[in-house]
mmCIF file of C-alpha atoms and ligand atoms in Angstrom:
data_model
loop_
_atom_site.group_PDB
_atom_site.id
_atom_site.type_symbol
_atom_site.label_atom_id
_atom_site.label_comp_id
_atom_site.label_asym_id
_atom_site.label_seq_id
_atom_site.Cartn_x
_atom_site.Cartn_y
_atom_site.Cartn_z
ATOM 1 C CA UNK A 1 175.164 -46.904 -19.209
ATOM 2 C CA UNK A 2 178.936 -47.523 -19.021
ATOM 3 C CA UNK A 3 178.481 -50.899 -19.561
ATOM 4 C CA UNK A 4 176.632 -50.685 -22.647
ATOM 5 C CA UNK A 5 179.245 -48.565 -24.309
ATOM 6 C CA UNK A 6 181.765 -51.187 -23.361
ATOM 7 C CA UNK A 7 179.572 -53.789 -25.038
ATOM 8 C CA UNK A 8 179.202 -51.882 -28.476
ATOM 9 C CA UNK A 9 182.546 -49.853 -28.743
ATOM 10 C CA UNK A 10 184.740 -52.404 -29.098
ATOM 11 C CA UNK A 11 183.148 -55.442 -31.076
ATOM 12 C CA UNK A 12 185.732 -55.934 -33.607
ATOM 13 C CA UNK A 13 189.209 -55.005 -32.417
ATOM 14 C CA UNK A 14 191.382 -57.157 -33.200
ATOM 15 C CA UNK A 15 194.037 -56.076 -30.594
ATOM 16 C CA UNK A 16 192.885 -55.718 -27.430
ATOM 17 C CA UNK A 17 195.942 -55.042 -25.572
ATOM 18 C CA UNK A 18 196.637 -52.131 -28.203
ATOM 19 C CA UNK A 19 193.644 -50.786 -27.525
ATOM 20 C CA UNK A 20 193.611 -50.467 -24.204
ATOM 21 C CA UNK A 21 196.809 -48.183 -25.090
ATOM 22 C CA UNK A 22 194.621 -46.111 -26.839
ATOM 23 C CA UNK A 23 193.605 -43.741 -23.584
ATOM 24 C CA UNK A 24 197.123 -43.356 -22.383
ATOM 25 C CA UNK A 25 198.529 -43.081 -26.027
ATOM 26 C CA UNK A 26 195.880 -39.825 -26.800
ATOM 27 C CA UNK A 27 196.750 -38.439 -23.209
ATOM 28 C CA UNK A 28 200.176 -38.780 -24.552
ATOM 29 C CA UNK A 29 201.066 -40.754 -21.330
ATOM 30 C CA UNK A 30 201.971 -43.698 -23.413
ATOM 31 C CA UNK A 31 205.928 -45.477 -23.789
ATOM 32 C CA UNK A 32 207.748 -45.190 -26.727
ATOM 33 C CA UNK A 33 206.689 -48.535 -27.734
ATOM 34 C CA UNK A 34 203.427 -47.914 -26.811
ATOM 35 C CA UNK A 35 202.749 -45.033 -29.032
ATOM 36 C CA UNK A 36 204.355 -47.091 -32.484
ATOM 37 C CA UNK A 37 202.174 -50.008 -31.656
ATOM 38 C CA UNK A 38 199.340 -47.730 -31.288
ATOM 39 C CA UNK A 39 200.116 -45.513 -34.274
ATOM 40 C CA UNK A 40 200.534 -48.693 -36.588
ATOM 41 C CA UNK A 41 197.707 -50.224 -35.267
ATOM 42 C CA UNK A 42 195.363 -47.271 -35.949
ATOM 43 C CA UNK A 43 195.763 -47.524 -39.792
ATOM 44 C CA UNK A 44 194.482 -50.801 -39.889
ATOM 45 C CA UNK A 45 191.723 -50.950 -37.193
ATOM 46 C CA UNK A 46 188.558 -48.262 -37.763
ATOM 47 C CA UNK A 47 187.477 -48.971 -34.066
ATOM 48 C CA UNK A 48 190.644 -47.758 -32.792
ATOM 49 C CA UNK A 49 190.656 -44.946 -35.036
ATOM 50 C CA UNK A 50 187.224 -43.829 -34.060
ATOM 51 C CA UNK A 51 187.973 -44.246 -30.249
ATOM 52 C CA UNK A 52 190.956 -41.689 -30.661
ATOM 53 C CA UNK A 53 188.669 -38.965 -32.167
ATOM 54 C CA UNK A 54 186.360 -39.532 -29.839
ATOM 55 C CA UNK A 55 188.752 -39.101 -27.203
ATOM 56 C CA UNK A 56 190.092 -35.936 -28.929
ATOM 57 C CA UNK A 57 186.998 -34.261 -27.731
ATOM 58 C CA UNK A 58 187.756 -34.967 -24.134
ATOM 59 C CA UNK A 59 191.135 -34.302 -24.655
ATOM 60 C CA UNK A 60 190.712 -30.976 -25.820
ATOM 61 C CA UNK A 61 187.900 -29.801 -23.064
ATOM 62 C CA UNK A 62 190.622 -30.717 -20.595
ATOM 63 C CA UNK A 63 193.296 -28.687 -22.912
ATOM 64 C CA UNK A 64 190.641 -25.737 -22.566
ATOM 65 C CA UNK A 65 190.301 -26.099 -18.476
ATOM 66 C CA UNK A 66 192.618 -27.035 -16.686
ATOM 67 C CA UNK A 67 190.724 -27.178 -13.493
ATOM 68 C CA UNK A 68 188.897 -29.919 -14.760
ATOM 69 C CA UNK A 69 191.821 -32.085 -15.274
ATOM 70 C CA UNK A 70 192.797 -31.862 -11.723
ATOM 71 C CA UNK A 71 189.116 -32.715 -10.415
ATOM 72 C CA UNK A 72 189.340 -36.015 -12.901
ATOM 73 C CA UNK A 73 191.277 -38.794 -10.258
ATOM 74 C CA UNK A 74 190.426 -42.278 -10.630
ATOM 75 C CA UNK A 75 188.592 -42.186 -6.727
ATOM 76 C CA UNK A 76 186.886 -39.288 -8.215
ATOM 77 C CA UNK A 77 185.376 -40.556 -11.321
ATOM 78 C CA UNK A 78 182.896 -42.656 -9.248
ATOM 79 C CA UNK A 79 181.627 -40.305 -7.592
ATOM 80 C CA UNK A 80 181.287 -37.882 -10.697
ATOM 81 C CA UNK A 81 178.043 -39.146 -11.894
ATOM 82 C CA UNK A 82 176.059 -36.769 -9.825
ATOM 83 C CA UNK A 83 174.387 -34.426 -12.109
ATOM 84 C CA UNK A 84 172.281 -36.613 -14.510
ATOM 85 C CA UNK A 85 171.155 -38.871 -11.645
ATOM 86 C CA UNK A 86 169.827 -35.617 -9.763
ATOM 87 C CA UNK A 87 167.142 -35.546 -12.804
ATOM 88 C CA UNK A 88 164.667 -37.318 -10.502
ATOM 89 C CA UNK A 89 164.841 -35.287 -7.838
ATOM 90 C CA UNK A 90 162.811 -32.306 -7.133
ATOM 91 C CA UNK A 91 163.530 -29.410 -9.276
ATOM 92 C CA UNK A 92 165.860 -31.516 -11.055
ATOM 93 C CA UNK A 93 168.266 -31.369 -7.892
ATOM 94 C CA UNK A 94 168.991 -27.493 -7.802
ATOM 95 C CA UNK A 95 166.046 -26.917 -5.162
ATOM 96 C CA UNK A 96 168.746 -24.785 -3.678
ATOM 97 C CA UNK A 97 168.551 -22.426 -6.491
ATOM 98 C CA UNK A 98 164.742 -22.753 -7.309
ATOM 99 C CA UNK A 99 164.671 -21.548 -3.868
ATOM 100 C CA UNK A 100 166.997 -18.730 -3.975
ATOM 101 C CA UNK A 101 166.248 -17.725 -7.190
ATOM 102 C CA UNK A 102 162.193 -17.741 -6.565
ATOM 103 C CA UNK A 103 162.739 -15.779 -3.265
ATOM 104 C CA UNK A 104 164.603 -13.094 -4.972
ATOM 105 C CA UNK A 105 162.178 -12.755 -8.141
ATOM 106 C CA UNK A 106 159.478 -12.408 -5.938
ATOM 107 C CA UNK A 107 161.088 -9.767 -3.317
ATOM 108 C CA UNK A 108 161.836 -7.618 -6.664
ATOM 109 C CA UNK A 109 158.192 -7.537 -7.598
ATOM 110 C CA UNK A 110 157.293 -7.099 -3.572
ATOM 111 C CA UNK A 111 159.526 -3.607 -3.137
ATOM 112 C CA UNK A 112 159.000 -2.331 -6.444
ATOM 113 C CA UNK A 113 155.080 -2.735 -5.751
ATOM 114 C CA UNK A 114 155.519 -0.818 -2.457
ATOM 115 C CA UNK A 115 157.804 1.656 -4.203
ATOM 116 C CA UNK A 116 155.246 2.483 -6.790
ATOM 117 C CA UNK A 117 153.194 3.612 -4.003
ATOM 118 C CA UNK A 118 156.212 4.898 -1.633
ATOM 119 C CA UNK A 119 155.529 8.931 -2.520
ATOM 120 C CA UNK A 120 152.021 8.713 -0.684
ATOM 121 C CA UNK A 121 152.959 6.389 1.522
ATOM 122 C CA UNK A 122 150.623 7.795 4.427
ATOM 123 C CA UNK A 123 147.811 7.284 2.147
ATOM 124 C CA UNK A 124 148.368 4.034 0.731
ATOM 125 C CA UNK A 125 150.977 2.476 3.340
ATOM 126 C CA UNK A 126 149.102 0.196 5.419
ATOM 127 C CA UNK A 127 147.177 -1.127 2.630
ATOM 128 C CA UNK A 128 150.211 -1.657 0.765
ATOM 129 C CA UNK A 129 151.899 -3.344 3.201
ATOM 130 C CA UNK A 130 148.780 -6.046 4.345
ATOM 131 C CA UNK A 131 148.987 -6.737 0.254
ATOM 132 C CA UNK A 132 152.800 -7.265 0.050
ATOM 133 C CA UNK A 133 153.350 -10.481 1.489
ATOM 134 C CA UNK A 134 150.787 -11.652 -0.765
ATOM 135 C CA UNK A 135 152.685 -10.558 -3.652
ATOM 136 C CA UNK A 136 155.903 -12.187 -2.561
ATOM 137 C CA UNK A 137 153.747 -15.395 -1.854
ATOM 138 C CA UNK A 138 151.665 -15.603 -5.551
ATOM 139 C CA UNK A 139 155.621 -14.876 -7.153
ATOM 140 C CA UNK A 140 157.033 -17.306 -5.328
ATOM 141 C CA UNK A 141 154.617 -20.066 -5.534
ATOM 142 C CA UNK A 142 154.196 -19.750 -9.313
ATOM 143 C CA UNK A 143 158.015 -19.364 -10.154
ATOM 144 C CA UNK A 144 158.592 -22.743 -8.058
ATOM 145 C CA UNK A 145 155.329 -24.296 -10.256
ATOM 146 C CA UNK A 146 156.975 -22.808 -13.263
ATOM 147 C CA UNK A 147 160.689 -24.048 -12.851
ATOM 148 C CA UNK A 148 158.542 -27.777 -11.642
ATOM 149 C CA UNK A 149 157.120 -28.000 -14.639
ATOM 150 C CA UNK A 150 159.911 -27.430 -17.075
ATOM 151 C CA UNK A 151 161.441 -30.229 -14.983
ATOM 152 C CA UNK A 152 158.419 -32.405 -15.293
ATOM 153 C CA UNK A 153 158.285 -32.035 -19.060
ATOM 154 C CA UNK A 154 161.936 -32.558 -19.664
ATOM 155 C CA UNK A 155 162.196 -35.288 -17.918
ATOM 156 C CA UNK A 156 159.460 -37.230 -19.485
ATOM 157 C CA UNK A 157 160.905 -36.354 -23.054
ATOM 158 C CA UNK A 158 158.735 -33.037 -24.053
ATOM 159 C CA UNK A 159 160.358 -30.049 -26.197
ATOM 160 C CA UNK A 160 157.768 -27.835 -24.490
ATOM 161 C CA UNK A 161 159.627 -27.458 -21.105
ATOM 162 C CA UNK A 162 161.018 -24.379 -21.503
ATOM 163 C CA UNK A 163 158.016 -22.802 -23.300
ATOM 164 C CA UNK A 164 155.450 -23.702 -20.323
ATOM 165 C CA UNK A 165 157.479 -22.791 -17.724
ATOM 166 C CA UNK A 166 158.028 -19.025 -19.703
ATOM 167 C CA UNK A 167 154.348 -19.148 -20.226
ATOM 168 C CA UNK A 168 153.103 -20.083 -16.106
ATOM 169 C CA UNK A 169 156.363 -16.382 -15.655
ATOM 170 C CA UNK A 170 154.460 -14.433 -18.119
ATOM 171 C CA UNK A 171 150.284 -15.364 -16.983
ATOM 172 C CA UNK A 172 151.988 -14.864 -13.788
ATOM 173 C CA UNK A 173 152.773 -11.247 -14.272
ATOM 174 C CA UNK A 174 149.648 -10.419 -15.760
ATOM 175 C CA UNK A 175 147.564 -12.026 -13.168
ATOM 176 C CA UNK A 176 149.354 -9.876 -10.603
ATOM 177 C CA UNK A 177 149.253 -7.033 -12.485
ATOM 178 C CA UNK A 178 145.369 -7.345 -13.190
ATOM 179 C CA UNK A 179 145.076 -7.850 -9.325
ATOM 180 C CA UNK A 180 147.292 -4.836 -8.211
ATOM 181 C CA UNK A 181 145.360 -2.390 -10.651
ATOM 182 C CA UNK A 182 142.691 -2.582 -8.158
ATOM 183 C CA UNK A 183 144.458 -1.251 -5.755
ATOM 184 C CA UNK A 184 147.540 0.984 -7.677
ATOM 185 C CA UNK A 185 146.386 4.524 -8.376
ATOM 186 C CA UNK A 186 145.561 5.182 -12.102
ATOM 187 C CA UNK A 187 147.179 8.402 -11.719
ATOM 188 C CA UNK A 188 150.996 9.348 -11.255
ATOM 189 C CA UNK A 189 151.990 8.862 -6.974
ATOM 190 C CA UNK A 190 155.940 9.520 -7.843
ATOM 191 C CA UNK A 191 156.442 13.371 -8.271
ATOM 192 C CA UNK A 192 159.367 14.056 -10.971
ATOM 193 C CA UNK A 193 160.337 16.972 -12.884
ATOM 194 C CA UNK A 194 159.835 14.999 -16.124
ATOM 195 C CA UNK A 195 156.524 13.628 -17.361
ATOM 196 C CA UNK A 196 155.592 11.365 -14.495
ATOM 197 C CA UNK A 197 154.120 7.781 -15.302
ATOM 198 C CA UNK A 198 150.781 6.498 -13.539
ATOM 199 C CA UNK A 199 151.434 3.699 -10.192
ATOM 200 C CA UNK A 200 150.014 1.054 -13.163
ATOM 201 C CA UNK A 201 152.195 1.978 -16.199
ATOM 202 C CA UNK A 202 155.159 2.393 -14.099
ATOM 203 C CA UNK A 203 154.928 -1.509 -12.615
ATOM 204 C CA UNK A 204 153.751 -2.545 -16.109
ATOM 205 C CA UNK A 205 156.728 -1.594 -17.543
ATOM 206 C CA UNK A 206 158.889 -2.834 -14.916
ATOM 207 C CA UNK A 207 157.489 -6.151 -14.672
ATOM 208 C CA UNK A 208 157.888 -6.477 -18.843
ATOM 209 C CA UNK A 209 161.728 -5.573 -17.528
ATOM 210 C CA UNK A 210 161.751 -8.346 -15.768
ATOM 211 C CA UNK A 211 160.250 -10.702 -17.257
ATOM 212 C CA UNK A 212 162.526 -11.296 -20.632
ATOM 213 C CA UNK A 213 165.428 -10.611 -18.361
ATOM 214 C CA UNK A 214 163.988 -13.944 -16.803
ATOM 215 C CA UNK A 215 163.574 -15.478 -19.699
ATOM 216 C CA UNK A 216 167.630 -14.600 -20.799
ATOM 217 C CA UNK A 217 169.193 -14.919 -17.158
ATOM 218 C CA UNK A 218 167.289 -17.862 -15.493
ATOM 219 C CA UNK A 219 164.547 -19.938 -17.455
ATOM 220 C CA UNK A 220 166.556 -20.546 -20.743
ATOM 221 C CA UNK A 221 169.848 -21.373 -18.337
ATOM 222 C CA UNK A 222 168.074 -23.456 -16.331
ATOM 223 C CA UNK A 223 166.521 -25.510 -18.775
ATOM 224 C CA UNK A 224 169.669 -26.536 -21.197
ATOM 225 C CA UNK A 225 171.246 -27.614 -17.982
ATOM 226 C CA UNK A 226 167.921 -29.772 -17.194
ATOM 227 C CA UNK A 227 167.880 -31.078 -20.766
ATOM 228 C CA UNK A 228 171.411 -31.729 -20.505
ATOM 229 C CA UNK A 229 171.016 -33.976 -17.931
ATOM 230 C CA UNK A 230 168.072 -35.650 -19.667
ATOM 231 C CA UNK A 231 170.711 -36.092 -22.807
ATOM 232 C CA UNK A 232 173.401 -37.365 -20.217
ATOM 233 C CA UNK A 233 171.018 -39.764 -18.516
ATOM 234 C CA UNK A 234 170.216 -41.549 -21.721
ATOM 235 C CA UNK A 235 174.130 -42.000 -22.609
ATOM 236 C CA UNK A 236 174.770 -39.822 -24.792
ATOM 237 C CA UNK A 237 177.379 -37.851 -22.526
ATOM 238 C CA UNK A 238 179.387 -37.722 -26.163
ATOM 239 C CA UNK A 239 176.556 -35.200 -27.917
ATOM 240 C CA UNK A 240 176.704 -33.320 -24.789
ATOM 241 C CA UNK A 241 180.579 -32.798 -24.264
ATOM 242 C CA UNK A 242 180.449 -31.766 -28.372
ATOM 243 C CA UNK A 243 178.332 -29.395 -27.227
ATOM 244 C CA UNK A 244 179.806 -27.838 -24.364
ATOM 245 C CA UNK A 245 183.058 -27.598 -25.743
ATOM 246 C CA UNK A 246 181.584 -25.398 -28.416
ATOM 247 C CA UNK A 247 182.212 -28.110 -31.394
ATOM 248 C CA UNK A 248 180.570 -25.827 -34.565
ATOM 249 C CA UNK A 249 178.890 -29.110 -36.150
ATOM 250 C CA UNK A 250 177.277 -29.713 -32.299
ATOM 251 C CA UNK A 251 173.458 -29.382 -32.268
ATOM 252 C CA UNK A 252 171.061 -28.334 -29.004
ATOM 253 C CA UNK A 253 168.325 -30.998 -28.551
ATOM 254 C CA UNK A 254 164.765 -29.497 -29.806
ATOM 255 C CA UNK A 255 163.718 -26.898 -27.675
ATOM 256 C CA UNK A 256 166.496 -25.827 -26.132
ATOM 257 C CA UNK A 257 168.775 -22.709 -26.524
ATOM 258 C CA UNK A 258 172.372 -22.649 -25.184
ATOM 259 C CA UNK A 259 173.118 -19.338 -24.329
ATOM 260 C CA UNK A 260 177.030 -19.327 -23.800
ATOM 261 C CA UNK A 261 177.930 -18.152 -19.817
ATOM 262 C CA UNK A 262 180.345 -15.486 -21.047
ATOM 263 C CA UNK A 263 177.579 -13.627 -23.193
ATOM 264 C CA UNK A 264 175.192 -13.334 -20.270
ATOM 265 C CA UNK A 265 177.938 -12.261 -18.029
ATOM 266 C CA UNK A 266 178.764 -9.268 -20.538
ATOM 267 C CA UNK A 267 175.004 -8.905 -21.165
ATOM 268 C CA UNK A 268 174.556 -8.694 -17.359
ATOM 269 C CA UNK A 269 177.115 -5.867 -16.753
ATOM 270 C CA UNK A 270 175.233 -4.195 -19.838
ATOM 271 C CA UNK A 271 172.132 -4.430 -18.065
ATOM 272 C CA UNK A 272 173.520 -3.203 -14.946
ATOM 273 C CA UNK A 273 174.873 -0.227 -16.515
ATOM 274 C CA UNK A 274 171.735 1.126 -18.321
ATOM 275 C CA UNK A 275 169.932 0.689 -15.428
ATOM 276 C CA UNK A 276 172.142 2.508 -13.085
ATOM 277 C CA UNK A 277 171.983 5.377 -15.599
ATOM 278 C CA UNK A 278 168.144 5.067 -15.932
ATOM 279 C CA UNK A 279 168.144 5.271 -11.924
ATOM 280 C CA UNK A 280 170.108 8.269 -11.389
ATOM 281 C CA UNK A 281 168.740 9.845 -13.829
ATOM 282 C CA UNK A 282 165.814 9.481 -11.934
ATOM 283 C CA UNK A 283 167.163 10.644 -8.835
ATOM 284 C CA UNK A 284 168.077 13.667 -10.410
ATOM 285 C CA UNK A 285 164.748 14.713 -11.425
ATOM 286 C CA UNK A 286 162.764 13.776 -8.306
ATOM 287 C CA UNK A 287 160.747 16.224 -6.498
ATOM 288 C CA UNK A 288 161.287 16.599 -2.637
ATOM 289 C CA UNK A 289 159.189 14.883 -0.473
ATOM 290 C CA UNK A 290 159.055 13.732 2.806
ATOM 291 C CA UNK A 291 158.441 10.066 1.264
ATOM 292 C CA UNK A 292 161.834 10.886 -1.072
ATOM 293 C CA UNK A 293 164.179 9.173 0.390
ATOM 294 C CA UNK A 294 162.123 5.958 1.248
ATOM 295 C CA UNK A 295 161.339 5.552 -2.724
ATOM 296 C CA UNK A 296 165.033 6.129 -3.192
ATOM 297 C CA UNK A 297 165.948 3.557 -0.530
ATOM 298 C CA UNK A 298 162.665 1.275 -2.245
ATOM 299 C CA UNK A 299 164.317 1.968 -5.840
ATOM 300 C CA UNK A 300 167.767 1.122 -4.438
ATOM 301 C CA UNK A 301 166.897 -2.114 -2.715
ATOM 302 C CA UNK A 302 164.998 -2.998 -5.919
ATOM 303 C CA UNK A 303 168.411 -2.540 -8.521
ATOM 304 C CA UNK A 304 170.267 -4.701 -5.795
ATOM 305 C CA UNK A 305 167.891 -7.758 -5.836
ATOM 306 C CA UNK A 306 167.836 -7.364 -9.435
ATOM 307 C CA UNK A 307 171.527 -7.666 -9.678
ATOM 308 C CA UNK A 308 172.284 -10.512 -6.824
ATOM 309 C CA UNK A 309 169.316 -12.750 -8.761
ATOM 310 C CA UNK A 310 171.619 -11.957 -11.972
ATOM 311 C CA UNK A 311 174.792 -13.061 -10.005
ATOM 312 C CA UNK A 312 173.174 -15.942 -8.524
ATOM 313 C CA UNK A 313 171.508 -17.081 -11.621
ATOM 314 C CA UNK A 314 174.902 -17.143 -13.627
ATOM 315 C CA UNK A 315 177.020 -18.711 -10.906
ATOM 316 C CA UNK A 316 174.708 -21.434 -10.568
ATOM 317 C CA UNK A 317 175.130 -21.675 -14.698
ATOM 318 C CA UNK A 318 178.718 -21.720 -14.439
ATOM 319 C CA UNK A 319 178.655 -24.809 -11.556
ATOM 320 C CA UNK A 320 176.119 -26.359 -13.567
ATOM 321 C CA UNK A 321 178.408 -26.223 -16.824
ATOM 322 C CA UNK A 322 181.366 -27.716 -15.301
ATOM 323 C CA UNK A 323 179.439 -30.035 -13.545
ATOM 324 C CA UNK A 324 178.061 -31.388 -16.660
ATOM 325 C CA UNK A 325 181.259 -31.188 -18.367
ATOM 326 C CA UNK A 326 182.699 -33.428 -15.786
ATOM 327 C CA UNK A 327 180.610 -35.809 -15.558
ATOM 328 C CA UNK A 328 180.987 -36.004 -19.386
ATOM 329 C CA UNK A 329 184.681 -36.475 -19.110
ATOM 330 C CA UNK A 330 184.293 -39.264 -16.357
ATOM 331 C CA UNK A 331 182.137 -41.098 -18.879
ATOM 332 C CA UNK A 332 184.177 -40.751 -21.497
ATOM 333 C CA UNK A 333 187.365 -42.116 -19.356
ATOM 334 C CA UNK A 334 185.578 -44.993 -17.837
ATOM 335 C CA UNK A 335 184.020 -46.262 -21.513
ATOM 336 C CA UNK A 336 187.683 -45.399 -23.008
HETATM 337 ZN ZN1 ZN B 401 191.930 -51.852 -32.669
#
């Protein structure tokens, strides 16, 4: 890919020897003499003139992070090119996080199943139990499928990636939920002071929770970064750096939404806060039991899986980002 940009950027320079002076000149790392030759040369030559706004781009995601500048050494460019040539690999190379992510998604939907039960849980316990690892396991192996296939799709060129893979989350659910309702009480199990919700409406509603907070935190993440490295795979690490470094006239590649890290980070502690309020709130109006404190413990459990899948979802983001952002800048150096 480098090579090809080599090939085509500079056809028609007439000074070579300025233009190699170009990269040090916009870094302003350039001598004295350097920088007039460079300047005078620019008003005469439109290939050197387009190299140094190209460069600006770089120059000013490095302004913006300064970490980045520091992880960009000449040893270390070579080895930058990781991200885009993880595209081929399973899950687009973050099995780690299709893993971690998966496991946590489906351990929500495990407890809060159990919970939804937890108030009679002498009555419905050891049913509940023999059908919770089969809940974890139909989560889990449909999340990995659905995260595969946005891959899959991507890779190959599709817009549809992200769609299927929300559409394998949402039948999903509602397989699950169809399946459970054989088995979850039509009639309210958790005794409250305030109108109390049937086992069925109460994991309806929190699985529609979950589900577009999946959608927000982890599918639509997952698959810019994925398309990203589709975009940086066929060279055009330029689009993608506009992109990143927020350039207004920068456009996302059909089907994809890029959902700034900073807004889901406030969005998450939003999240976090309502719920904590909807929870205690809860709390408050429970009726004792001697199955009280389990729920509790359930519900508890339930808000902290919820939150660490947040966390992990939008670190992974962030690496992902800079990642991509590096591997952008390496390009840019080694075709400068
Ligand atoms: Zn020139």
């Amino acid at each position: 890919m480098a090579d090809n940009h080599l090939v085509i950027r500079h056809p028609t320079c007439s000074a070579p020897k300025i233009n190699q002076a170009i990269t040090a000149y916009c870094f302003g790392r350039a001598t004295e003499s350097e920088r007039k030759a460079v300047e005078a040369h620019l008003l005469e030559c439109d290939v050197c003139w387009q190299e140094v706004q190209r460069l600006e781009v770089a120059i000013q995601a490095l302004r913006a992070e300064r970490g980045l500048l520091r992880s960009i050494s000449a040893s270390e460019i070579a080895t930058a090119f990781g991200i885009s040539a993880k595209l081929a690999s399973p899950w687009a190379g973050h099995l780690w996080h299709a893993l971690a992510s998966c496991a946590l998604y489906a351990l929500l939907y495990t407890v809060a199943f159990v919970a939804e039960i937890a108030y009679q849980f002498d009555r419905y316990g050891s049913a509940a139990l023999k059908i919770a690892p089969l809940v974890f396991g139909w989560i889990f192996g449909t999340s990995m499928a659905g995260l595969a296939i946005d891959c899959k799709l991507t890779r190959q060129g599709s817009e549809r990636g992200l769609l299927f893979s929300v559409l394998v989350f949402l039948l999903a659910a509602v397989a699950l939920f169809v399946g459970l309702c054989l088995f979850l009480p039509a009639s309210p199990i958790t005794q409250a002071t305030v109108q109390a919700q049937t086992a069925q409406v109460a994991y309806l509603k929190t699985t529609c929770y979950w589900l577009t907070l999946a959608v927000v935190f982890w599918l639509t993440p997952f698959h810019f970064v994925v398309a990203m490295q589709r975009e940086l795979q066929a060279g055009r690490h330029h689009l993608v750096l506009r992109l990143l470094t927020g350039d207004k006239l920068s456009v996302t590649p059909r089907g994809t939404i890029f959902l700034r890290p900073w807004v889901l980070s406030l969005l998450l502690v939003v999240v976090v806060i309502v719920a904590l309020y909807l929870h205690f709130n809860l709390f408050d109006h429970l009726k004792p039991s001697p199955y009280m404190n389990l729920f509790e413990n359930l519900i508890q459990t339930r808000l902290i899986l919820y939150f660490t899948l947040g966390v992990e979802c939008l670190a992974w983001y962030y690496r992902a980002l800079n990642e991509l952002k590096r591997e952008c800048l390496a390009a840019e150096m080694i075709s400068a």
